[in-house]
Coordinates of C-alpha atoms in Angstrom, one line a residue:
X160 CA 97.0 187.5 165.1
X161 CA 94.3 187.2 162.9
X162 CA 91.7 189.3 161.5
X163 CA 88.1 189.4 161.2
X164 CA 88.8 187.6 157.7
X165 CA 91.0 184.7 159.1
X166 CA 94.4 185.6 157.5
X167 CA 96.8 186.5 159.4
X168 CA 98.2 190.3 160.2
X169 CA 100.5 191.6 162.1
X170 CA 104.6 190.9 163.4
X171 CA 103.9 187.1 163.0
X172 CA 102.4 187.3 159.8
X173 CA 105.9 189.3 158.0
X174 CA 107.5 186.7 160.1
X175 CA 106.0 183.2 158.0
X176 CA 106.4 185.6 155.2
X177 CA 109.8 186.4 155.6
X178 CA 110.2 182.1 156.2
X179 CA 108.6 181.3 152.9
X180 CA 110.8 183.5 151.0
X181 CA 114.1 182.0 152.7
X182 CA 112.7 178.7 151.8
X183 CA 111.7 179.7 147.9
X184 CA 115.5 181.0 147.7
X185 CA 117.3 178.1 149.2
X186 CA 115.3 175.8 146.8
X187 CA 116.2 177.8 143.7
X188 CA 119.9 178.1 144.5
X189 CA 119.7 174.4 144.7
X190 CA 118.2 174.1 141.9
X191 CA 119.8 176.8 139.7
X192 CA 123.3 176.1 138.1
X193 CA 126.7 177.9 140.0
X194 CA 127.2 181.6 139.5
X195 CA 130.2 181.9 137.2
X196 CA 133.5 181.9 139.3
X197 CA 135.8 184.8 138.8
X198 CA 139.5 184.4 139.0
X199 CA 142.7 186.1 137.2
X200 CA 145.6 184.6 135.5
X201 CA 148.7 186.4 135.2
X202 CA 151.2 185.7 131.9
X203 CA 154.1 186.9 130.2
X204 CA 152.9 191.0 128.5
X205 CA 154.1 189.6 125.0
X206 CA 151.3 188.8 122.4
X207 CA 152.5 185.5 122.2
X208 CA 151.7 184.7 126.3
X209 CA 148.8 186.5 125.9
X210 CA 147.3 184.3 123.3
X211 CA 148.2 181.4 125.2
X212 CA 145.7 182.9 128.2
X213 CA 143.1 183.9 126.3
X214 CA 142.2 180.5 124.9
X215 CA 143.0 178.8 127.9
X216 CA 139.7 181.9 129.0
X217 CA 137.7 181.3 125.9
X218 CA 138.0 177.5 124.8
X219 CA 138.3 176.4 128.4
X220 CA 137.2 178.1 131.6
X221 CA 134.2 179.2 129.9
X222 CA 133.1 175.5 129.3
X223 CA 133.9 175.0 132.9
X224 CA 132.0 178.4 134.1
X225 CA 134.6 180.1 135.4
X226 CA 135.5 183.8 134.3
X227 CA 139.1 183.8 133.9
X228 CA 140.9 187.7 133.0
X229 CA 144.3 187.1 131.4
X230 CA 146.5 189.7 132.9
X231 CA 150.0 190.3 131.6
X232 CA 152.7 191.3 133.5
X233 CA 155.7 193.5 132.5
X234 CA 158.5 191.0 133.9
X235 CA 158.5 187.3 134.2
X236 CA 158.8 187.2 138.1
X237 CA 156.3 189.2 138.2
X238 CA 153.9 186.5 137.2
X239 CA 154.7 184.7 140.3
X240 CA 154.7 187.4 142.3
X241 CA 151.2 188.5 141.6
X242 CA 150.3 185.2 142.3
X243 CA 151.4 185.3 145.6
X244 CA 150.3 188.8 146.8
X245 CA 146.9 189.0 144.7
X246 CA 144.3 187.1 146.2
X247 CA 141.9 187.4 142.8
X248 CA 145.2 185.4 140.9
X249 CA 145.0 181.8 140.9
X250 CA 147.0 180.9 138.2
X251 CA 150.2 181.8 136.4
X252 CA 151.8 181.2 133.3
X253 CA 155.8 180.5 135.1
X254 CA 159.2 180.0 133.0
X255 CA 160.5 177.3 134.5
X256 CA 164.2 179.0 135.5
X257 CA 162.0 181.1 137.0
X258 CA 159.6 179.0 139.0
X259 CA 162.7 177.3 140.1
X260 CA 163.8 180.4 141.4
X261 CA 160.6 181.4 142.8
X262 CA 160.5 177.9 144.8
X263 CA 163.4 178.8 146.4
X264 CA 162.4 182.2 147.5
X265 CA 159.2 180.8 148.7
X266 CA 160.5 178.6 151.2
X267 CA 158.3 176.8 153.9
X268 CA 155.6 180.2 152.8
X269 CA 152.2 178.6 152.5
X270 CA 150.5 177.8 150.5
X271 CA 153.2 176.4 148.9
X272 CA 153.7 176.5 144.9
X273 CA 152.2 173.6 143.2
X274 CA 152.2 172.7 139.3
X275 CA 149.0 172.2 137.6
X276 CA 150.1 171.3 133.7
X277 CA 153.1 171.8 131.1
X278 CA 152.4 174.2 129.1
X279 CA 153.5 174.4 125.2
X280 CA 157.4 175.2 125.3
X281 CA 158.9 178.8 124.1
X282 CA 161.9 178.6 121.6
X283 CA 164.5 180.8 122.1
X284 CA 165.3 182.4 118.8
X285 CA 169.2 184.0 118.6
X286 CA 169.0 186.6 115.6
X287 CA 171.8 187.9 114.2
X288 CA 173.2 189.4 111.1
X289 CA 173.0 187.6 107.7
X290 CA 177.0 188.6 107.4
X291 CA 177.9 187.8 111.0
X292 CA 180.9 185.8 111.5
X293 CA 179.2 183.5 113.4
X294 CA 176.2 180.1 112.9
X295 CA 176.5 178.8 116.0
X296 CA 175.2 179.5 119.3
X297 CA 178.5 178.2 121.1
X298 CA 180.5 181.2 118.8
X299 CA 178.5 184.4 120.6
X300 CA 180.7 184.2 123.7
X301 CA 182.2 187.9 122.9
X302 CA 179.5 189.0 120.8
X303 CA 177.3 191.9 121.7
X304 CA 173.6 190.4 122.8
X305 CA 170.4 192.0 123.7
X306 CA 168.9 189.9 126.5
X307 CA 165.3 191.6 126.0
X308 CA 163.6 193.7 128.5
X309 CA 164.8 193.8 132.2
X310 CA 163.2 191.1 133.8
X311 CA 161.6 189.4 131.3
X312 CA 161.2 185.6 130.1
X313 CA 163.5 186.2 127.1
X314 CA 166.0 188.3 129.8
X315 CA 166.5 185.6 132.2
X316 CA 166.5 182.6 130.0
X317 CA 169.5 184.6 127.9
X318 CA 171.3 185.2 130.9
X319 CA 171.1 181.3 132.6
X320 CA 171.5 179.8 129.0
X321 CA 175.0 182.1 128.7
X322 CA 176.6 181.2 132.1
X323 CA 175.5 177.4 131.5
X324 CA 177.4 177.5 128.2
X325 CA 180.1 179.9 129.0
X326 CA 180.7 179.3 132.7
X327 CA 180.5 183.2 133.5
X328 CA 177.7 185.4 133.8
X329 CA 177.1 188.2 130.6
X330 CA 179.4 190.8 130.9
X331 CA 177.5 194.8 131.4
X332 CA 179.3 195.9 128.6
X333 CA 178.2 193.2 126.2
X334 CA 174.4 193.0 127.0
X335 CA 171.5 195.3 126.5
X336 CA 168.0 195.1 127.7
X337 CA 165.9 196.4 124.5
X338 CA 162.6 195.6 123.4
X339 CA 162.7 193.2 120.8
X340 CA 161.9 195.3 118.0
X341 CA 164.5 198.0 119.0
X342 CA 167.3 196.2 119.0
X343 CA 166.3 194.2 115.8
X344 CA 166.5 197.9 113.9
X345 CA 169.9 198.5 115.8
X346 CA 171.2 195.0 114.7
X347 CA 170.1 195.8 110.9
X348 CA 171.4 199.1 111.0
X349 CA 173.8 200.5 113.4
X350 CA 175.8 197.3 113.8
X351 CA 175.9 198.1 117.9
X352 CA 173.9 194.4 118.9
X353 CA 175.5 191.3 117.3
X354 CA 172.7 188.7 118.6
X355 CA 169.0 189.6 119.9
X356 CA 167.6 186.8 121.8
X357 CA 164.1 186.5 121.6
X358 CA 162.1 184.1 123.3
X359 CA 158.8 183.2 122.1
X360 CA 156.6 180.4 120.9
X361 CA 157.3 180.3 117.2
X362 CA 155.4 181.4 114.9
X363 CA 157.0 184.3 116.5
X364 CA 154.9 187.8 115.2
X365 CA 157.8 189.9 115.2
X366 CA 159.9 187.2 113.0
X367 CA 156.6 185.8 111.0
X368 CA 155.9 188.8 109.8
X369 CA 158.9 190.1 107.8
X370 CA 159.4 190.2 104.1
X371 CA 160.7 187.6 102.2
X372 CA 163.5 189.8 101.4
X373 CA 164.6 189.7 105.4
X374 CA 167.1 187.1 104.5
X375 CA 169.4 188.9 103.1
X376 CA 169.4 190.5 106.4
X377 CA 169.8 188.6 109.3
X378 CA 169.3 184.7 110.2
X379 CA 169.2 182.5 113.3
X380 CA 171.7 180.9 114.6
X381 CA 171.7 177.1 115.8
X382 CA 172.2 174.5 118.3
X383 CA 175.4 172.4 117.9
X384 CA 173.8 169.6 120.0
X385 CA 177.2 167.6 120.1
X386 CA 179.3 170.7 121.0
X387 CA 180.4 170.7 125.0
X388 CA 178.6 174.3 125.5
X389 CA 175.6 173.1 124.3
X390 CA 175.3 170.2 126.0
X391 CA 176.0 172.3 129.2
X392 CA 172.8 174.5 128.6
X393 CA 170.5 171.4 127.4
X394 CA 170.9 170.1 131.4
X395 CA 168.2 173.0 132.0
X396 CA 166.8 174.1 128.7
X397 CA 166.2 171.1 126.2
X398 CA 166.7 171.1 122.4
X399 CA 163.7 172.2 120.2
X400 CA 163.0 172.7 116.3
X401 CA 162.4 176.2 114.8
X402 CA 160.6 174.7 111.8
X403 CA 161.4 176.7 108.3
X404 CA 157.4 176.6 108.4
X405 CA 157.6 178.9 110.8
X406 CA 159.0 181.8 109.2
X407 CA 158.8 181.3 105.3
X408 CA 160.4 184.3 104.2
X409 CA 163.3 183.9 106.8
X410 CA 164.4 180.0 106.9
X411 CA 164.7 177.5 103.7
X412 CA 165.5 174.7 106.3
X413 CA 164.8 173.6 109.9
X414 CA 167.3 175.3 112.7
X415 CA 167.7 173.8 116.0
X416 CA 167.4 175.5 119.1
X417 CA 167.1 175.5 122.7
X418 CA 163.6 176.0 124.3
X419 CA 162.5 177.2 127.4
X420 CA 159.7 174.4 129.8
X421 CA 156.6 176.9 130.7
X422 CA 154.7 175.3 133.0
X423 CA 150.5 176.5 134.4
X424 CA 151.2 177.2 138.1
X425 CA 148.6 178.0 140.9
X426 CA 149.0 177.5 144.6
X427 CA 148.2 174.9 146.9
X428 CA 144.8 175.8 147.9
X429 CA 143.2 174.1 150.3
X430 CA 139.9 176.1 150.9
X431 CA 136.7 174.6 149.1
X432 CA 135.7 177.3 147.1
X433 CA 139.1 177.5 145.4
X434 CA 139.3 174.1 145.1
X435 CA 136.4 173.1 143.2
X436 CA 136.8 175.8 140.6
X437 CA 140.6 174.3 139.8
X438 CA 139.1 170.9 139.4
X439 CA 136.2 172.0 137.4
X440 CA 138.8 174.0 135.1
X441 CA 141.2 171.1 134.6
X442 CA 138.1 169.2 133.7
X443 CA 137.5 171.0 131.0
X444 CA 141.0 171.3 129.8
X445 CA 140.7 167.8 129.5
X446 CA 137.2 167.6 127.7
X447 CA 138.6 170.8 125.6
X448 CA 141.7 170.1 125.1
X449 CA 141.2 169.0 120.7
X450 CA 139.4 172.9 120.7
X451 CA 143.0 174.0 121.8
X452 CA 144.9 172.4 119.3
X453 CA 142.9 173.5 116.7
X454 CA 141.4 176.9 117.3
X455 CA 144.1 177.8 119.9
X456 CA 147.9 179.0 119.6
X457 CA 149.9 176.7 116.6
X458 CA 151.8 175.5 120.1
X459 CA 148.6 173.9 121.4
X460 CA 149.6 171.1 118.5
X461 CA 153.1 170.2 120.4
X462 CA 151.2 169.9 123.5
X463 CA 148.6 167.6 125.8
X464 CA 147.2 167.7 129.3
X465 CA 149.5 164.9 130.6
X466 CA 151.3 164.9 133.7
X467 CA 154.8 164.9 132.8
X468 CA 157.9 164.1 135.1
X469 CA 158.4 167.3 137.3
X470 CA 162.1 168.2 138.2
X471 CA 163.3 167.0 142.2
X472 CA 161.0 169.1 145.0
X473 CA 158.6 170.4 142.6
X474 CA 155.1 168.8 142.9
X475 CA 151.5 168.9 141.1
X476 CA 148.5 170.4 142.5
X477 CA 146.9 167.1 144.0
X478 CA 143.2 168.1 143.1
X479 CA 143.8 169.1 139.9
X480 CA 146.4 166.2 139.5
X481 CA 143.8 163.7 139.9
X482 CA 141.5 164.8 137.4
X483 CA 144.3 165.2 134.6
X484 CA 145.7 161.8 135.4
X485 CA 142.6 159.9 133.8
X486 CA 142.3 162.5 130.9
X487 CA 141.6 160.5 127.3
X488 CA 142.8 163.5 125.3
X489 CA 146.4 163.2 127.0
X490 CA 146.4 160.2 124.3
X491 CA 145.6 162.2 121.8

């Protein structure tokens, strides 16, 4: 109703009130940019993996105003798993022995697994020491390997790169499951490890770092690409360079390797919210994909956002696919 001074008062008066300030809010959330988008990405709990996530957070998904938290997780399924069960994860970092694995597990659960980019390779590097009787990675077959820490990247790439090349699985009595920097002090000094396997993008830390004296101590051992045994493993884990770049005070030339596909995983969301934060971050992996290869990881330089083949029954994230597919930096 209204008063003796024409305004209205009264239930109906709150009532056009309470209208105009519905009205004010809907135009300014019209107008006013998207609240950043939270999500979690779960990765490898080495410093190398963790690196790898945090620029993808700070050089990408910022520009792309979404707040991603890298996570690490203490074994490599784990990644995947997290993904599955933990509605905040919509990305993992997966090894692709792993993923593989994982895909099978997974079934017909939905949503299913999808692939959103290749992410820069891990090399794995096969210590041993400087007097060992052996340079090759086809002469460890009886030697005494720690395959890294119980369900870890390093762990199950050791253990599918040994049966591939050696047609049996690693015996209990040969392997261990230290952490790398444990069984590097027992290969030096107790003489109970022959070969620590470490998988890692190089520069690896723990292998960067030692003195130049470290030669005289231990060295890695290399691919044979033309023996039978390594030909076997390179049907799943492809050759790869440890560059003498690398590790200065360890290599005076190039060693050859065998490297391990990681891959930037998610799952195949279909609901909009989801959605439209995945393609706005692959958007800006494209746009900032030069800040990655040059304030990112030294990996970032081996890699680009194209869409490489995928191995038989695995398949790309189809939103996300189709904004990648046009990226210009992918030519870079």
């Amino acid at each position: 109703m209204r008063g003796d001074d024409g305004v209205l008062h009264g239930p109906l008066a709150r009532s056009r009130a309470l209208l105009l300030l519905l009205a004010a809010s809907l135009a300014l959330s019209l107008l006013a940019p998207d609240a950043v988008a939270q999500i979690k990405m779960v990765t490898g709990a080495e410093a190398a993996d963790l690196r790898i996530g945090r620029d993808l957070a700070e050089l990408v998904a910022a520009a792309a105003n979404v707040q991603l938290e890298v996570v690490g997780a203490p074994s490599s399924p784990g990644t995947l798993e997290r993904l599955r069960t933990d509605p905040s994860v919509k990305l993992a970092a997966a090894h692709a022995d792993v993923y593989r694995a994982f895909l099978a597990r997974a079934g017909n659960a939905a949503p299913p697994p999808r692939v959103m980019l290749a992410l820069p390779d891990k090399e794995v590097h096969f210590v041993a020491r400087a007097e060992a009787p052996f340079e090759y990675l086809h002469q460890i077959e009886d030697a005494r390997i720690n395959a890294g820490p119980p369900e870890s990247g390093t762990a199950a790439a050791t253990g599918a790169i040994y049966r591939l090349m050696f047609g049996r699985a690693l015996d209990g009595e040969q392997t261990t499951f230290l952490p790398h920097e444990e069984a590097l002090v027992k290969l030096v000094t107790d003489g109970t490890i022959d070969v620590v396997a470490i998988a890692a993008g190089q520069p690896a830390a723990l292998l960067a770092n030692v003195k130049p004296e470290a030669r005289r101590y231990i060295k890695l051992l290399a691919l044979d690409p033309g023996h039978p045994a390594a030909k076997a493993a390179m049907r799943a884990y492809p050759a790869a360079t440890v560059r003498a770049a690398s590790y200065p005070a360890l290599l005076a030339e190039d060693v050859r390797t065998l490297a391990v596909r990681m891959y930037l995983v998610t799952l195949d969301y279909r609901d909009h919210a989801t959605e439209t934060r995945l393609i706005r971050f692959s958007r800006a992996l494209c746009q900032r994909f030069p800040d990655l290869r040059t304030k990112g990881h030294p990996k970032w330089r081996e890699a680009a956002p194209r869409l490489a083949p995928l191995p038989d029954g695995w398949k790309y994230y189809p939103p996300t696919r189709d904004e990648l597919r046009g990226c210009r930096a992918a030519a870079l």
